[in-house]
PDB file of C-alpha atoms in Angstrom:
ATOM      1  CA  MET A   1     175.419 263.859 186.172  1.00 34.00           C
ATOM      2  CA  ALA A   2     177.935 265.173 183.390  1.00 36.00           C
ATOM      3  CA  GLY A   3     178.100 262.552 180.202  1.00 36.00           C
ATOM      4  CA  ARG A   4     175.880 260.024 178.439  1.00 34.00           C
ATOM      5  CA  HIS A   5     175.694 257.709 181.028  1.00 38.00           C
ATOM      6  CA  ALA A   6     174.807 260.538 183.902  1.00 53.00           C
ATOM      7  CA  ALA A   7     171.010 259.482 184.311  1.00 62.00           C
ATOM      8  CA  ALA A   8     169.490 256.006 184.645  1.00 62.00           C
ATOM      9  CA  ARG A   9     165.482 255.172 184.339  1.00 64.00           C
ATOM     10  CA  PRO A  10     164.727 252.920 186.849  1.00 68.00           C
ATOM     11  CA  PRO A  11     161.500 251.115 186.826  1.00 66.00           C
ATOM     12  CA  ARG A  12     160.225 252.044 190.388  1.00 67.00           C
ATOM     13  CA  PHE A  13     160.488 255.249 192.753  1.00 75.00           C
ATOM     14  CA  GLY A  14     160.453 253.527 196.084  1.00 69.00           C
ATOM     15  CA  ARG A  15     157.340 251.883 196.363  1.00 70.00           C
ATOM     16  CA  TRP A  16     155.719 253.233 193.310  1.00 71.00           C
ATOM     17  CA  PRO A  17     155.603 251.352 189.886  1.00 73.00           C
ATOM     18  CA  LEU A  18     156.549 253.988 187.447  1.00 79.00           C
ATOM     19  CA  ARG A  19     159.273 254.730 185.183  1.00 81.00           C
ATOM     20  CA  ILE A  20     161.414 257.923 186.243  1.00 85.00           C
ATOM     21  CA  TRP A  21     164.993 259.889 185.266  1.00 90.00           C
ATOM     22  CA  ARG A  22     167.513 259.480 188.126  1.00 89.00           C
ATOM     23  CA  ASN A  23     170.948 260.754 188.253  1.00 88.00           C
ATOM     24  CA  TRP A  24     173.160 257.550 188.113  1.00 82.00           C
ATOM     25  CA  SER A  25     175.491 256.825 191.285  1.00 78.00           C
ATOM     26  CA  ALA A  26     178.076 253.749 191.649  1.00 74.00           C
ATOM     27  CA  THR A  27     178.609 251.375 194.300  1.00 70.00           C
ATOM     28  CA  ASN A  28     179.531 253.303 197.788  1.00 73.00           C
ATOM     29  CA  GLN A  29     179.280 256.750 196.278  1.00 81.00           C
ATOM     30  CA  PHE A  30     178.054 259.256 198.937  1.00 86.00           C
ATOM     31  CA  LEU A  31     177.516 262.613 196.909  1.00 91.00           C
ATOM     32  CA  GLY A  32     175.528 262.747 193.649  1.00 92.00           C
ATOM     33  CA  THR A  33     176.004 266.418 192.745  1.00 92.00           C
ATOM     34  CA  PRO A  34     176.572 266.643 189.116  1.00 92.00           C
ATOM     35  CA  LEU A  35     180.245 267.202 188.354  1.00 90.00           C
ATOM     36  CA  VAL A  36     179.770 270.553 186.496  1.00 94.00           C
ATOM     37  CA  ILE A  37     181.986 273.604 186.785  1.00 93.00           C
ATOM     38  CA  ALA A  38     179.639 276.334 188.730  1.00 94.00           C
ATOM     39  CA  GLN A  39     179.805 279.015 186.254  1.00 96.00           C
ATOM     40  CA  SER A  40     177.996 276.563 183.882  1.00 97.00           C
ATOM     41  CA  ALA A  41     175.570 275.064 186.415  1.00 97.00           C
ATOM     42  CA  ASP A  42     172.140 276.840 185.306  1.00 97.00           C
ATOM     43  CA  LEU A  43     172.976 276.364 181.647  1.00 97.00           C
ATOM     44  CA  PHE A  44     173.559 272.341 182.572  1.00 97.00           C
ATOM     45  CA  TRP A  45     170.029 272.287 184.219  1.00 97.00           C
ATOM     46  CA  LYS A  46     168.128 274.322 181.434  1.00 97.00           C
ATOM     47  CA  SER A  47     169.749 272.216 178.990  1.00 97.00           C
ATOM     48  CA  LEU A  48     168.902 269.318 180.708  1.00 96.00           C
ATOM     49  CA  PHE A  49     164.992 269.946 181.423  1.00 96.00           C
ATOM     50  CA  ALA A  50     164.796 270.746 177.899  1.00 96.00           C
ATOM     51  CA  PHE A  51     166.152 267.460 176.881  1.00 94.00           C
ATOM     52  CA  LEU A  52     163.975 265.265 179.402  1.00 94.00           C
ATOM     53  CA  ASP A  53     160.770 267.934 178.806  1.00 95.00           C
ATOM     54  CA  GLN A  54     161.368 266.870 174.750  1.00 92.00           C
ATOM     55  CA  ARG A  55     161.736 263.000 175.751  1.00 87.00           C
ATOM     56  CA  ALA A  56     159.171 262.563 178.360  1.00 83.00           C
ATOM     57  CA  GLY A  57     157.198 259.329 177.675  1.00 83.00           C
ATOM     58  CA  GLY A  58     155.858 257.844 180.871  1.00 83.00           C
ATOM     59  CA  GLU A  59     158.188 259.606 182.965  1.00 90.00           C
ATOM     60  CA  ILE A  60     157.020 262.417 184.920  1.00 92.00           C
ATOM     61  CA  MET A  61     160.006 263.417 187.209  1.00 93.00           C
ATOM     62  CA  LEU A  62     163.765 263.700 187.455  1.00 95.00           C
ATOM     63  CA  HIS A  63     164.915 262.010 191.115  1.00 93.00           C
ATOM     64  CA  VAL A  64     167.963 263.887 191.964  1.00 94.00           C
ATOM     65  CA  ALA A  65     169.754 261.711 195.159  1.00 92.00           C
ATOM     66  CA  GLY A  66     172.493 263.121 197.444  1.00 93.00           C
ATOM     67  CA  LEU A  67     172.833 266.564 196.238  1.00 95.00           C
ATOM     68  CA  ASP A  68     175.240 269.062 198.770  1.00 95.00           C
ATOM     69  CA  ALA A  69     172.134 271.949 199.531  1.00 96.00           C
ATOM     70  CA  ASP A  70     174.839 274.480 199.524  1.00 94.00           C
ATOM     71  CA  ASP A  71     176.732 273.564 196.515  1.00 95.00           C
ATOM     72  CA  PRO A  72     176.576 276.035 193.738  1.00 96.00           C
ATOM     73  CA  VAL A  73     175.381 273.305 191.531  1.00 96.00           C
ATOM     74  CA  SER A  74     172.474 272.705 193.561  1.00 97.00           C
ATOM     75  CA  ILE A  75     171.542 276.044 194.287  1.00 97.00           C
ATOM     76  CA  ALA A  76     171.471 276.683 190.584  1.00 98.00           C
ATOM     77  CA  LEU A  77     168.850 273.731 190.275  1.00 98.00           C
ATOM     78  CA  PHE A  78     166.692 275.262 192.827  1.00 97.00           C
ATOM     79  CA  ASP A  79     166.717 278.475 191.221  1.00 98.00           C
ATOM     80  CA  ARG A  80     166.242 277.034 187.932  1.00 98.00           C
ATOM     81  CA  CYS A  81     162.945 275.160 189.188  1.00 97.00           C
ATOM     82  CA  GLU A  82     161.675 278.500 190.588  1.00 97.00           C
ATOM     83  CA  ARG A  83     162.329 280.526 187.630  1.00 97.00           C
ATOM     84  CA  GLU A  84     160.352 277.874 185.333  1.00 96.00           C
ATOM     85  CA  ARG A  85     157.930 277.489 188.080  1.00 96.00           C
ATOM     86  CA  ARG A  86     159.015 273.813 187.656  1.00 97.00           C
ATOM     87  CA  ALA A  87     157.525 271.796 190.788  1.00 97.00           C
ATOM     88  CA  PHE A  88     160.655 270.774 193.132  1.00 97.00           C
ATOM     89  CA  HIS A  89     159.843 268.201 195.948  1.00 96.00           C
ATOM     90  CA  ILE A  90     162.571 266.967 198.937  1.00 95.00           C
ATOM     91  CA  ILE A  91     162.193 263.744 199.245  1.00 93.00           C
ATOM     92  CA  HIS A  92     164.670 263.565 202.103  1.00 92.00           C
ATOM     93  CA  CYS A  93     167.272 265.699 203.684  1.00 92.00           C
ATOM     94  CA  HIS A  94     169.620 265.046 206.545  1.00 91.00           C
ATOM     95  CA  ASP A  95     172.920 266.465 207.860  1.00 91.00           C
ATOM     96  CA  ARG A  96     175.967 264.792 207.834  1.00 91.00           C
ATOM     97  CA  PRO A  97     178.623 265.249 209.964  1.00 91.00           C
ATOM     98  CA  ALA A  98     181.694 267.933 208.156  1.00 92.00           C
ATOM     99  CA  TYR A  99     184.350 270.215 208.884  1.00 91.00           C
ATOM    100  CA  ARG A 100     183.679 273.310 207.315  1.00 89.00           C
ATOM    101  CA  ALA A 101     186.919 275.636 206.469  1.00 86.00           C
ATOM    102  CA  GLY A 102     187.000 279.098 207.893  1.00 75.00           C
ATOM    103  CA  LYS A 103     183.559 278.814 209.742  1.00 68.00           C
ATOM    104  CA  GLN A 104     183.954 280.696 213.016  1.00 50.00           C
ATOM    105  CA  GLY A 105     182.984 278.918 216.261  1.00 49.00           C
ATOM    106  CA  GLU A 106     182.849 275.383 214.405  1.00 50.00           C
ATOM    107  CA  GLY A 107     186.686 275.018 214.621  1.00 49.00           C
ATOM    108  CA  ARG A 108     187.355 272.144 217.545  1.00 56.00           C
ATOM    109  CA  GLY A 109     184.335 270.443 217.784  1.00 59.00           C
ATOM    110  CA  ASP A 110     182.784 269.299 221.030  1.00 76.00           C
ATOM    111  CA  ALA A 111     185.286 270.207 224.007  1.00 82.00           C
ATOM    112  CA  LYS A 112     183.676 267.280 225.965  1.00 85.00           C
ATOM    113  CA  MET A 113     184.038 264.801 223.179  1.00 86.00           C
ATOM    114  CA  ARG A 114     187.946 265.771 222.748  1.00 86.00           C
ATOM    115  CA  SER A 115     188.576 265.545 226.334  1.00 91.00           C
ATOM    116  CA  ARG A 116     186.936 261.790 226.453  1.00 92.00           C
ATOM    117  CA  LEU A 117     189.135 260.416 223.269  1.00 93.00           C
ATOM    118  CA  ARG A 118     192.215 261.953 225.188  1.00 94.00           C
ATOM    119  CA  SER A 119     191.509 259.919 228.397  1.00 96.00           C
ATOM    120  CA  LEU A 120     190.813 256.782 226.260  1.00 96.00           C
ATOM    121  CA  SER A 121     193.878 257.473 224.199  1.00 96.00           C
ATOM    122  CA  LYS A 122     196.037 257.903 227.465  1.00 96.00           C
ATOM    123  CA  ARG A 123     194.207 254.910 228.947  1.00 97.00           C
ATOM    124  CA  LEU A 124     194.886 252.394 225.733  1.00 97.00           C
ATOM    125  CA  GLU A 125     198.293 253.431 226.026  1.00 96.00           C
ATOM    126  CA  GLN A 126     198.620 252.665 229.446  1.00 96.00           C
ATOM    127  CA  GLU A 127     197.274 249.274 229.311  1.00 97.00           C
ATOM    128  CA  HIS A 128     198.425 248.255 225.833  1.00 96.00           C
ATOM    129  CA  GLY A 129     201.286 249.812 224.746  1.00 95.00           C
ATOM    130  CA  PRO A 130     202.658 252.704 222.593  1.00 96.00           C
ATOM    131  CA  VAL A 131     199.889 254.287 220.496  1.00 96.00           C
ATOM    132  CA  THR A 132     200.806 255.289 216.680  1.00 96.00           C
ATOM    133  CA  ILE A 133     199.183 257.090 213.883  1.00 96.00           C
ATOM    134  CA  ASP A 134     200.540 256.796 210.333  1.00 97.00           C
ATOM    135  CA  ILE A 135     199.030 258.234 207.286  1.00 96.00           C
ATOM    136  CA  LEU A 136     200.936 255.946 204.465  1.00 97.00           C
ATOM    137  CA  ALA A 137     203.483 258.136 202.497  1.00 96.00           C
ATOM    138  CA  PRO A 138     202.379 259.223 198.846  1.00 93.00           C
ATOM    139  CA  ASP A 139     205.275 257.341 197.491  1.00 94.00           C
ATOM    140  CA  ALA A 140     204.960 253.900 199.559  1.00 97.00           C
ATOM    141  CA  PRO A 141     203.398 250.679 198.290  1.00 97.00           C
ATOM    142  CA  CYS A 142     199.745 250.478 199.302  1.00 98.00           C
ATOM    143  CA  THR A 143     198.793 246.502 198.501  1.00 97.00           C
ATOM    144  CA  ALA A 144     200.358 245.739 202.419  1.00 97.00           C
ATOM    145  CA  TRP A 145     197.521 248.300 203.532  1.00 98.00           C
ATOM    146  CA  ILE A 146     194.833 247.219 201.658  1.00 98.00           C
ATOM    147  CA  ASP A 147     195.473 243.545 202.437  1.00 98.00           C
ATOM    148  CA  ALA A 148     195.200 244.496 206.069  1.00 98.00           C
ATOM    149  CA  PHE A 149     192.090 246.830 205.913  1.00 98.00           C
ATOM    150  CA  LEU A 150     190.289 244.246 204.380  1.00 98.00           C
ATOM    151  CA  ASP A 151     191.340 241.352 206.722  1.00 97.00           C
ATOM    152  CA  LEU A 152     190.360 243.890 209.663  1.00 97.00           C
ATOM    153  CA  GLU A 153     187.084 244.791 208.257  1.00 97.00           C
ATOM    154  CA  ALA A 154     186.385 240.849 207.687  1.00 97.00           C
ATOM    155  CA  SER A 155     186.968 239.989 211.243  1.00 95.00           C
ATOM    156  CA  GLY A 156     184.346 242.000 212.723  1.00 94.00           C
ATOM    157  CA  TRP A 157     180.486 242.124 212.363  1.00 93.00           C
ATOM    158  CA  LYS A 158     180.703 243.134 208.608  1.00 93.00           C
ATOM    159  CA  GLY A 159     182.301 240.113 208.017  1.00 94.00           C
ATOM    160  CA  ARG A 160     179.975 237.912 210.046  1.00 95.00           C
ATOM    161  CA  SER A 161     177.184 239.544 208.577  1.00 95.00           C
ATOM    162  CA  GLY A 162     178.540 238.863 204.964  1.00 95.00           C
ATOM    163  CA  SER A 163     178.648 243.106 203.998  1.00 93.00           C
ATOM    164  CA  ALA A 164     182.534 243.238 204.345  1.00 95.00           C
ATOM    165  CA  LEU A 165     184.168 244.337 201.466  1.00 95.00           C
ATOM    166  CA  ALA A 166     185.741 240.475 201.217  1.00 95.00           C
ATOM    167  CA  SER A 167     182.523 239.018 201.141  1.00 95.00           C
ATOM    168  CA  ASP A 168     181.952 240.135 197.427  1.00 94.00           C
ATOM    169  CA  GLY A 169     184.617 239.752 195.075  1.00 94.00           C
ATOM    170  CA  ALA A 170     183.320 242.510 192.755  1.00 92.00           C
ATOM    171  CA  THR A 171     183.516 244.930 195.765  1.00 92.00           C
ATOM    172  CA  GLN A 172     186.514 243.949 196.913  1.00 95.00           C
ATOM    173  CA  ALA A 173     188.181 244.711 193.212  1.00 95.00           C
ATOM    174  CA  LEU A 174     186.375 248.096 193.013  1.00 92.00           C
ATOM    175  CA  PHE A 175     187.514 248.896 196.414  1.00 94.00           C
ATOM    176  CA  CYS A 176     191.079 247.877 195.482  1.00 96.00           C
ATOM    177  CA  GLU A 177     190.889 249.178 192.225  1.00 96.00           C
ATOM    178  CA  VAL A 178     189.771 253.028 193.685  1.00 94.00           C
ATOM    179  CA  ILE A 179     192.739 252.789 196.138  1.00 97.00           C
ATOM    180  CA  GLU A 180     195.324 251.670 194.021  1.00 97.00           C
ATOM    181  CA  ARG A 181     194.441 254.456 191.520  1.00 97.00           C
ATOM    182  CA  GLY A 182     194.027 257.291 194.098  1.00 97.00           C
ATOM    183  CA  HIS A 183     197.088 256.359 195.943  1.00 97.00           C
ATOM    184  CA  ALA A 184     198.875 256.483 192.836  1.00 96.00           C
ATOM    185  CA  ASN A 185     197.315 260.060 191.776  1.00 96.00           C
ATOM    186  CA  GLY A 186     197.672 261.390 195.581  1.00 95.00           C
ATOM    187  CA  SER A 187     193.814 261.853 196.110  1.00 96.00           C
ATOM    188  CA  ALA A 188     193.249 259.082 198.475  1.00 97.00           C
ATOM    189  CA  ARG A 189     194.704 259.063 202.069  1.00 97.00           C
ATOM    190  CA  LEU A 190     195.039 255.762 203.943  1.00 98.00           C
ATOM    191  CA  ALA A 191     195.958 256.041 207.601  1.00 98.00           C
ATOM    192  CA  THR A 192     196.077 253.331 210.375  1.00 98.00           C
ATOM    193  CA  LEU A 193     196.200 253.605 214.167  1.00 98.00           C
ATOM    194  CA  SER A 194     197.979 251.099 216.381  1.00 98.00           C
ATOM    195  CA  VAL A 195     198.657 249.964 219.755  1.00 97.00           C
ATOM    196  CA  GLY A 196     201.846 247.782 220.601  1.00 93.00           C
ATOM    197  CA  GLY A 197     202.603 247.615 217.168  1.00 93.00           C
ATOM    198  CA  ARG A 198     199.062 246.205 215.905  1.00 96.00           C
ATOM    199  CA  ALA A 199     196.715 247.973 213.985  1.00 97.00           C
ATOM    200  CA  ILE A 200     193.429 248.235 215.582  1.00 98.00           C
ATOM    201  CA  ALA A 201     191.808 250.884 213.367  1.00 98.00           C
ATOM    202  CA  MET A 202     192.229 251.896 209.675  1.00 98.00           C
ATOM    203  CA  SER A 203     190.837 254.634 207.515  1.00 97.00           C
ATOM    204  CA  SER A 204     190.513 256.016 203.847  1.00 97.00           C
ATOM    205  CA  TRP A 205     189.502 259.272 202.659  1.00 97.00           C
ATOM    206  CA  PHE A 206     189.886 261.663 199.791  1.00 96.00           C
ATOM    207  CA  GLU A 207     190.925 264.920 199.309  1.00 94.00           C
ATOM    208  CA  ALA A 208     190.696 267.362 196.366  1.00 90.00           C
ATOM    209  CA  ALA A 209     190.816 271.042 195.870  1.00 85.00           C
ATOM    210  CA  ILE A 210     188.555 272.313 198.631  1.00 89.00           C
ATOM    211  CA  TRP A 211     186.988 269.004 199.934  1.00 93.00           C
ATOM    212  CA  GLY A 212     187.911 265.697 201.544  1.00 94.00           C
ATOM    213  CA  HIS A 213     185.337 262.905 201.642  1.00 95.00           C
ATOM    214  CA  GLY A 214     185.483 259.958 204.019  1.00 94.00           C
ATOM    215  CA  PHE A 215     185.502 256.699 202.440  1.00 95.00           C
ATOM    216  CA  LYS A 216     186.142 253.206 204.554  1.00 95.00           C
ATOM    217  CA  MET A 217     186.990 252.419 208.299  1.00 95.00           C
ATOM    218  CA  ALA A 218     187.402 249.457 210.153  1.00 96.00           C
ATOM    219  CA  PHE A 219     188.478 248.824 213.383  1.00 96.00           C
ATOM    220  CA  ASP A 220     189.082 245.744 215.983  1.00 97.00           C
ATOM    221  CA  GLU A 221     186.148 244.984 218.013  1.00 96.00           C
ATOM    222  CA  ASP A 222     188.286 243.795 220.767  1.00 96.00           C
ATOM    223  CA  TYR A 223     189.066 247.340 221.546  1.00 97.00           C
ATOM    224  CA  ARG A 224     185.870 248.579 221.508  1.00 95.00           C
ATOM    225  CA  ALA A 225     185.694 250.156 224.487  1.00 96.00           C
ATOM    226  CA  TYR A 226     188.584 252.214 223.839  1.00 96.00           C
ATOM    227  CA  ALA A 227     186.688 254.007 220.474  1.00 95.00           C
ATOM    228  CA  PRO A 228     189.554 253.491 218.193  1.00 96.00           C
ATOM    229  CA  GLY A 229     187.608 254.447 215.320  1.00 94.00           C
ATOM    230  CA  LEU A 230     186.950 257.710 216.916  1.00 93.00           C
ATOM    231  CA  LEU A 231     190.564 257.886 218.111  1.00 96.00           C
ATOM    232  CA  LEU A 232     191.572 257.824 214.364  1.00 96.00           C
ATOM    233  CA  MET A 233     189.026 260.153 212.985  1.00 94.00           C
ATOM    234  CA  ARG A 234     189.980 262.900 215.717  1.00 93.00           C
ATOM    235  CA  ASP A 235     193.562 262.568 213.976  1.00 94.00           C
ATOM    236  CA  ILE A 236     192.272 262.801 210.545  1.00 94.00           C
ATOM    237  CA  ARG A 237     190.149 265.615 211.809  1.00 91.00           C
ATOM    238  CA  ASP A 238     193.329 267.464 213.044  1.00 91.00           C
ATOM    239  CA  HIS A 239     195.088 266.620 209.688  1.00 91.00           C
ATOM    240  CA  ILE A 240     192.511 268.129 207.999  1.00 91.00           C
ATOM    241  CA  GLU A 241     192.100 271.444 209.725  1.00 88.00           C
ATOM    242  CA  VAL A 242     195.932 272.514 209.000  1.00 87.00           C
ATOM    243  CA  ARG A 243     195.051 272.195 205.073  1.00 86.00           C
ATOM    244  CA  PRO A 244     194.184 276.113 204.001  1.00 85.00           C
ATOM    245  CA  GLY A 245     190.880 275.932 202.662  1.00 89.00           C
ATOM    246  CA  MET A 246     190.148 272.228 202.805  1.00 92.00           C
ATOM    247  CA  SER A 247     186.515 271.253 204.082  1.00 93.00           C
ATOM    248  CA  PHE A 248     185.607 267.611 205.104  1.00 95.00           C
ATOM    249  CA  ASP A 249     182.492 265.437 204.245  1.00 94.00           C
ATOM    250  CA  SER A 250     182.681 262.442 207.024  1.00 93.00           C
ATOM    251  CA  CYS A 251     180.276 260.764 204.615  1.00 91.00           C
ATOM    252  CA  VAL A 252     179.071 258.557 207.913  1.00 86.00           C
ATOM    253  CA  PRO A 253     175.954 257.450 208.154  1.00 72.00           C
ATOM    254  CA  ARG A 254     172.807 258.952 209.602  1.00 65.00           C
ATOM    255  CA  GLY A 255     172.325 258.940 213.393  1.00 62.00           C
ATOM    256  CA  ALA A 256     175.951 259.275 214.231  1.00 63.00           C
ATOM    257  CA  GLY A 257     175.693 261.603 216.679  1.00 59.00           C
ATOM    258  CA  HIS A 258     179.074 261.303 218.093  1.00 70.00           C
ATOM    259  CA  CYS A 259     180.646 261.966 214.954  1.00 77.00           C
ATOM    260  CA  HIS A 260     178.740 265.489 214.926  1.00 75.00           C
ATOM    261  CA  ARG A 261     180.374 266.202 218.171  1.00 81.00           C
ATOM    262  CA  LEU A 262     183.707 265.447 216.976  1.00 86.00           C
ATOM    263  CA  TRP A 263     183.732 267.068 213.432  1.00 87.00           C
ATOM    264  CA  GLY A 264     181.295 270.304 214.902  1.00 83.00           C
ATOM    265  CA  SER A 265     179.340 271.143 211.670  1.00 87.00           C
ATOM    266  CA  ASN A 266     177.525 269.376 208.950  1.00 89.00           C
ATOM    267  CA  ARG A 267     176.810 268.921 205.399  1.00 93.00           C
ATOM    268  CA  LYS A 268     172.981 269.005 204.473  1.00 95.00           C
ATOM    269  CA  ILE A 269     172.373 266.357 201.825  1.00 95.00           C
ATOM    270  CA  VAL A 270     169.228 266.365 199.599  1.00 96.00           C
ATOM    271  CA  ASP A 271     167.322 264.276 197.880  1.00 95.00           C
ATOM    272  CA  GLY A 272     164.623 265.477 195.459  1.00 95.00           C
ATOM    273  CA  ALA A 273     162.305 265.087 192.732  1.00 96.00           C
ATOM    274  CA  VAL A 274     161.530 267.579 189.827  1.00 97.00           C
ATOM    275  CA  ALA A 275     158.452 267.402 187.438  1.00 96.00           C
ATOM    276  CA  ILE A 276     159.359 267.120 183.704  1.00 96.00           C
ATOM    277  CA  GLY A 277     157.499 266.990 180.565  1.00 94.00           C
ATOM    278  CA  SER A 278     154.177 268.517 179.379  1.00 94.00           C
ATOM    279  CA  PRO A 279     151.891 269.914 181.608  1.00 94.00           C
ATOM    280  CA  TRP A 280     149.940 266.699 182.124  1.00 94.00           C
ATOM    281  CA  HIS A 281     152.962 265.071 183.170  1.00 93.00           C
ATOM    282  CA  HIS A 282     153.258 268.047 185.907  1.00 95.00           C
ATOM    283  CA  VAL A 283     149.770 267.333 187.082  1.00 95.00           C
ATOM    284  CA  GLN A 284     150.575 263.718 187.340  1.00 92.00           C
ATOM    285  CA  PHE A 285     153.693 264.841 189.055  1.00 93.00           C
ATOM    286  CA  ASP A 286     151.832 266.590 191.715  1.00 94.00           C
ATOM    287  CA  ALA A 287     149.253 263.782 192.140  1.00 93.00           C
ATOM    288  CA  LEU A 288     152.186 261.317 193.025  1.00 91.00           C
ATOM    289  CA  MET A 289     153.526 263.934 195.609  1.00 92.00           C
ATOM    290  CA  LYS A 290     150.335 263.970 197.432  1.00 93.00           C
ATOM    291  CA  ALA A 291     149.745 260.641 197.354  1.00 89.00           C
ATOM    292  CA  ARG A 292     153.507 259.961 199.181  1.00 87.00           C
ATOM    293  CA  ALA A 293     152.562 262.477 201.637  1.00 89.00           C
ATOM    294  CA  ALA A 294     149.075 261.096 202.558  1.00 90.00           C
ATOM    295  CA  TYR A 295     151.168 257.540 202.559  1.00 82.00           C
ATOM    296  CA  ALA A 296     153.626 258.719 205.139  1.00 82.00           C
ATOM    297  CA  ALA A 297     151.237 260.429 207.190  1.00 86.00           C
ATOM    298  CA  ILE A 298     149.307 257.114 207.681  1.00 84.00           C
ATOM    299  CA  LYS A 299     152.177 255.494 208.210  1.00 81.00           C
ATOM    300  CA  ALA A 300     153.318 257.881 210.727  1.00 80.00           C
ATOM    301  CA  ARG A 301     149.803 257.433 212.452  1.00 80.00           C
ATOM    302  CA  PHE A 302     149.613 253.802 212.170  1.00 77.00           C
ATOM    303  CA  PRO A 303     153.291 252.237 212.211  1.00 72.00           C
ATOM    304  CA  ASP A 304     152.227 248.611 212.607  1.00 66.00           C
ATOM    305  CA  ARG A 305     149.932 248.414 210.069  1.00 59.00           C
ATOM    306  CA  PRO A 306     150.804 246.037 207.172  1.00 54.00           C
ATOM    307  CA  ALA A 307     151.577 247.936 203.745  1.00 50.00           C
ATOM    308  CA  PRO A 308     148.366 247.040 201.255  1.00 47.00           C
TER     309      PRO A 308
END
């Protein structure tokens, strides 16, 4: 949320028609933690809240989505809200499969999962030929990898449903630019799992000083029985582990329990709402949070009842 385009003012908050402030996020962005150095995090939140309080018109809240709950910048937000007695409500939180560098007992993930993947890799090789996993060299051109990835993804269910990158020109162009620039500056990693010379799984991720982040993966559905995506992810997991001090966020969707078993740890991602503005704004904010809680309780009790 750094910079003048750091926040947006959407006209709705979920189903509720009211204007709010929200941290800005781009297409295919999986983390919303502000790009602020840890030493300046408290000053950042103090200054931001002062700015929003002074300019609150109809806005009664700041919606902060996709925060890493353990990041120093997020912790500074929680502390600042507590010191100012500023209401903070967790809208949603979930754990994403991750690897945490230096955490004892979380190094190798689930032993049964890794044993199963070894068996699948062996069977794949026996039935279809040599299995190879290649990470594209930093000085190698990436155009062929990008083209192959787009074709592989479009050949599967995403292509049939119209949600593949190649299904939308703007999304495809964004993906190509991100990968090209990331590969050029050394932050993007591009990997391919092949069997008998045929690419059956491909993945991209990014690496910085202390964190890596998963990006896009595709696999050949003809080989689904061999879990090619997990086989490739296992190799990426091993690649990350040898990087000193490197943690990794898989960025996979919620409900991917098999990935938790592979990565061995998690990263808690939080969406929260913070009260802003005058005392009257805070009263409205509190009423909104109570209304949301009441609505959620009714939906939980009567899940089939249509919305009013």
